[in-house]
PDB file of C-alpha atoms in Angstrom:
ATOM      1  CA  UNK A   1      20.530   4.550  19.708  1.00 47.00           C
ATOM      2  CA  UNK A   2      20.958   0.798  19.279  1.00 45.00           C
ATOM      3  CA  UNK A   3      19.263  -1.335  16.636  1.00 46.00           C
ATOM      4  CA  UNK A   4      17.076  -2.920  19.317  1.00 48.00           C
ATOM      5  CA  UNK A   5      15.483   0.451  20.073  1.00 63.00           C
ATOM      6  CA  UNK A   6      14.732   1.364  16.452  1.00 76.00           C
ATOM      7  CA  UNK A   7      11.044   0.792  15.834  1.00 89.00           C
ATOM      8  CA  UNK A   8       9.624  -0.134  12.446  1.00 92.00           C
ATOM      9  CA  UNK A   9       6.453   1.363  11.016  1.00 93.00           C
ATOM     10  CA  UNK A  10       4.579  -1.833  11.819  1.00 94.00           C
ATOM     11  CA  UNK A  11       5.735  -1.918  15.420  1.00 94.00           C
ATOM     12  CA  UNK A  12       4.746   1.738  15.887  1.00 95.00           C
ATOM     13  CA  UNK A  13       1.267   0.974  14.563  1.00 96.00           C
ATOM     14  CA  UNK A  14       0.935  -2.163  16.690  1.00 95.00           C
ATOM     15  CA  UNK A  15       2.015  -0.295  19.847  1.00 95.00           C
ATOM     16  CA  UNK A  16      -0.462   2.510  19.156  1.00 95.00           C
ATOM     17  CA  UNK A  17      -3.298   0.052  18.516  1.00 95.00           C
ATOM     18  CA  UNK A  18      -2.525  -1.917  21.668  1.00 95.00           C
ATOM     19  CA  UNK A  19      -2.238   1.299  23.715  1.00 95.00           C
ATOM     20  CA  UNK A  20      -5.704   2.257  22.476  1.00 94.00           C
ATOM     21  CA  UNK A  21      -6.966  -1.160  23.590  1.00 94.00           C
ATOM     22  CA  UNK A  22      -8.209  -1.972  20.101  1.00 94.00           C
ATOM     23  CA  UNK A  23      -8.207  -5.448  18.592  1.00 95.00           C
ATOM     24  CA  UNK A  24      -7.043  -5.939  14.974  1.00 95.00           C
ATOM     25  CA  UNK A  25     -10.489  -7.200  13.982  1.00 95.00           C
ATOM     26  CA  UNK A  26     -12.168  -4.077  15.365  1.00 95.00           C
ATOM     27  CA  UNK A  27      -9.724  -1.791  13.562  1.00 95.00           C
ATOM     28  CA  UNK A  28     -10.154  -3.772  10.338  1.00 95.00           C
ATOM     29  CA  UNK A  29     -13.911  -3.426  10.625  1.00 95.00           C
ATOM     30  CA  UNK A  30     -13.658   0.311  11.236  1.00 94.00           C
ATOM     31  CA  UNK A  31     -11.404   0.730   8.187  1.00 94.00           C
ATOM     32  CA  UNK A  32     -13.318  -1.798   6.067  1.00 96.00           C
ATOM     33  CA  UNK A  33     -10.167  -3.738   5.168  1.00 95.00           C
ATOM     34  CA  UNK A  34      -9.326  -7.404   5.754  1.00 95.00           C
ATOM     35  CA  UNK A  35      -7.659  -8.046   9.108  1.00 95.00           C
ATOM     36  CA  UNK A  36      -4.874  -9.850   7.225  1.00 95.00           C
ATOM     37  CA  UNK A  37      -3.843  -6.591   5.541  1.00 95.00           C
ATOM     38  CA  UNK A  38      -3.520  -4.879   8.926  1.00 95.00           C
ATOM     39  CA  UNK A  39      -1.596  -7.822  10.342  1.00 96.00           C
ATOM     40  CA  UNK A  40       0.766  -7.703   7.347  1.00 94.00           C
ATOM     41  CA  UNK A  41       1.270  -3.963   7.843  1.00 94.00           C
ATOM     42  CA  UNK A  42       2.009  -4.417  11.544  1.00 94.00           C
ATOM     43  CA  UNK A  43       4.431  -7.256  10.703  1.00 95.00           C
ATOM     44  CA  UNK A  44       6.172  -5.070   8.083  1.00 93.00           C
ATOM     45  CA  UNK A  45       5.325  -7.749   5.493  1.00 93.00           C
ATOM     46  CA  UNK A  46       4.972  -5.447   2.502  1.00 90.00           C
ATOM     47  CA  UNK A  47       4.949  -8.375   0.073  1.00 89.00           C
ATOM     48  CA  UNK A  48       1.460  -9.254   1.364  1.00 91.00           C
ATOM     49  CA  UNK A  49       0.200  -5.785   0.412  1.00 89.00           C
ATOM     50  CA  UNK A  50      -0.593  -4.701  -3.158  1.00 89.00           C
ATOM     51  CA  UNK A  51       2.009  -1.922  -3.349  1.00 88.00           C
ATOM     52  CA  UNK A  52       3.749   0.857  -1.435  1.00 89.00           C
ATOM     53  CA  UNK A  53       0.963   3.351  -2.149  1.00 90.00           C
ATOM     54  CA  UNK A  54      -1.602   1.020  -0.547  1.00 91.00           C
ATOM     55  CA  UNK A  55       0.666   0.433   2.462  1.00 93.00           C
ATOM     56  CA  UNK A  56       1.137   4.172   3.000  1.00 93.00           C
ATOM     57  CA  UNK A  57      -2.579   4.925   2.579  1.00 94.00           C
ATOM     58  CA  UNK A  58      -3.523   2.144   4.991  1.00 95.00           C
ATOM     59  CA  UNK A  59      -0.965   3.377   7.522  1.00 96.00           C
ATOM     60  CA  UNK A  60      -2.395   6.914   7.275  1.00 95.00           C
ATOM     61  CA  UNK A  61      -5.896   5.576   7.846  1.00 96.00           C
ATOM     62  CA  UNK A  62      -4.764   3.574  10.869  1.00 96.00           C
ATOM     63  CA  UNK A  63      -3.042   6.645  12.313  1.00 96.00           C
ATOM     64  CA  UNK A  64      -6.182   8.735  11.789  1.00 96.00           C
ATOM     65  CA  UNK A  65      -8.394   6.176  13.575  1.00 95.00           C
ATOM     66  CA  UNK A  66      -5.899   5.807  16.430  1.00 95.00           C
ATOM     67  CA  UNK A  67      -5.417   9.604  16.599  1.00 94.00           C
ATOM     68  CA  UNK A  68      -1.618   9.493  16.302  1.00 95.00           C
ATOM     69  CA  UNK A  69       0.796  11.490  14.169  1.00 94.00           C
ATOM     70  CA  UNK A  70       1.345   9.706  10.855  1.00 94.00           C
ATOM     71  CA  UNK A  71       4.715  11.338  10.050  1.00 93.00           C
ATOM     72  CA  UNK A  72       6.941   8.978  12.109  1.00 93.00           C
ATOM     73  CA  UNK A  73       5.157   5.972  10.631  1.00 93.00           C
ATOM     74  CA  UNK A  74       5.288   7.205   7.025  1.00 92.00           C
ATOM     75  CA  UNK A  75       8.995   7.993   7.162  1.00 91.00           C
ATOM     76  CA  UNK A  76       9.647   4.343   8.027  1.00 92.00           C
ATOM     77  CA  UNK A  77       7.541   2.945   5.173  1.00 89.00           C
ATOM     78  CA  UNK A  78       8.845   2.210   1.680  1.00 83.00           C
ATOM     79  CA  UNK A  79       8.396   4.995  -0.846  1.00 80.00           C
ATOM     80  CA  UNK A  80       6.378   4.426  -4.004  1.00 68.00           C
ATOM     81  CA  UNK A  81       7.995   4.912  -7.375  1.00 64.00           C
ATOM     82  CA  UNK A  82       7.278   8.134  -9.210  1.00 59.00           C
ATOM     83  CA  UNK A  83       5.211   7.368 -12.322  1.00 60.00           C
ATOM     84  CA  UNK A  84       6.857   8.266 -15.584  1.00 67.00           C
ATOM     85  CA  UNK A  85       5.085   9.222 -18.772  1.00 67.00           C
ATOM     86  CA  UNK A  86       6.265   7.335 -21.811  1.00 70.00           C
ATOM     87  CA  UNK A  87       6.264   8.998 -25.204  1.00 69.00           C
ATOM     88  CA  UNK A  88       4.211   7.083 -27.754  1.00 67.00           C
ATOM     89  CA  UNK A  89       4.837   7.820 -31.426  1.00 71.00           C
ATOM     90  CA  UNK A  90       1.333   6.759 -32.518  1.00 69.00           C
ATOM     91  CA  UNK A  91      -0.476   8.786 -29.851  1.00 69.00           C
ATOM     92  CA  UNK A  92      -4.247   8.471 -29.980  1.00 72.00           C
ATOM     93  CA  UNK A  93      -4.082   7.063 -33.525  1.00 74.00           C
ATOM     94  CA  UNK A  94      -2.543   3.784 -32.351  1.00 71.00           C
ATOM     95  CA  UNK A  95      -4.386   0.619 -33.359  1.00 74.00           C
ATOM     96  CA  UNK A  96      -6.149  -1.034 -30.431  1.00 70.00           C
ATOM     97  CA  UNK A  97      -4.790  -4.491 -29.705  1.00 71.00           C
ATOM     98  CA  UNK A  98      -6.849  -6.588 -27.338  1.00 69.00           C
ATOM     99  CA  UNK A  99      -4.396  -8.517 -25.110  1.00 68.00           C
ATOM    100  CA  UNK A 100      -6.908 -11.410 -25.001  1.00 70.00           C
ATOM    101  CA  UNK A 101      -6.992 -11.694 -28.782  1.00 66.00           C
ATOM    102  CA  UNK A 102      -4.211 -14.032 -29.934  1.00 67.00           C
ATOM    103  CA  UNK A 103      -5.143 -14.259 -33.619  1.00 64.00           C
ATOM    104  CA  UNK A 104      -3.490 -12.002 -36.187  1.00 61.00           C
ATOM    105  CA  UNK A 105      -5.406  -9.026 -37.501  1.00 56.00           C
ATOM    106  CA  UNK A 106      -6.887  -9.551 -40.952  1.00 61.00           C
ATOM    107  CA  UNK A 107      -8.185  -6.742 -43.027  1.00 59.00           C
TER     108      UNK A 107
END
């Protein structure tokens, strides 16, 4: 298979939407998301989307509305990072520090 025949996640979604005869604005309205987010997803512009989790969730929703299998689309999307728990020595006894408060604590 040549590089010209390899379809991206966005191109798969665009082809499915166009085959269903659905406009981006109609799909955006059905999903209750801005049309710009769908256009970014179809253009594979992941920098315009909040994160990989959002992109994958939006792609799943699009696939559900268009009644297509989400697996081929999801395997072409970037994977989210696995969250890691960080050990905190103070635990729940840590002093709360408001990030908006710039003055030193006085007791």
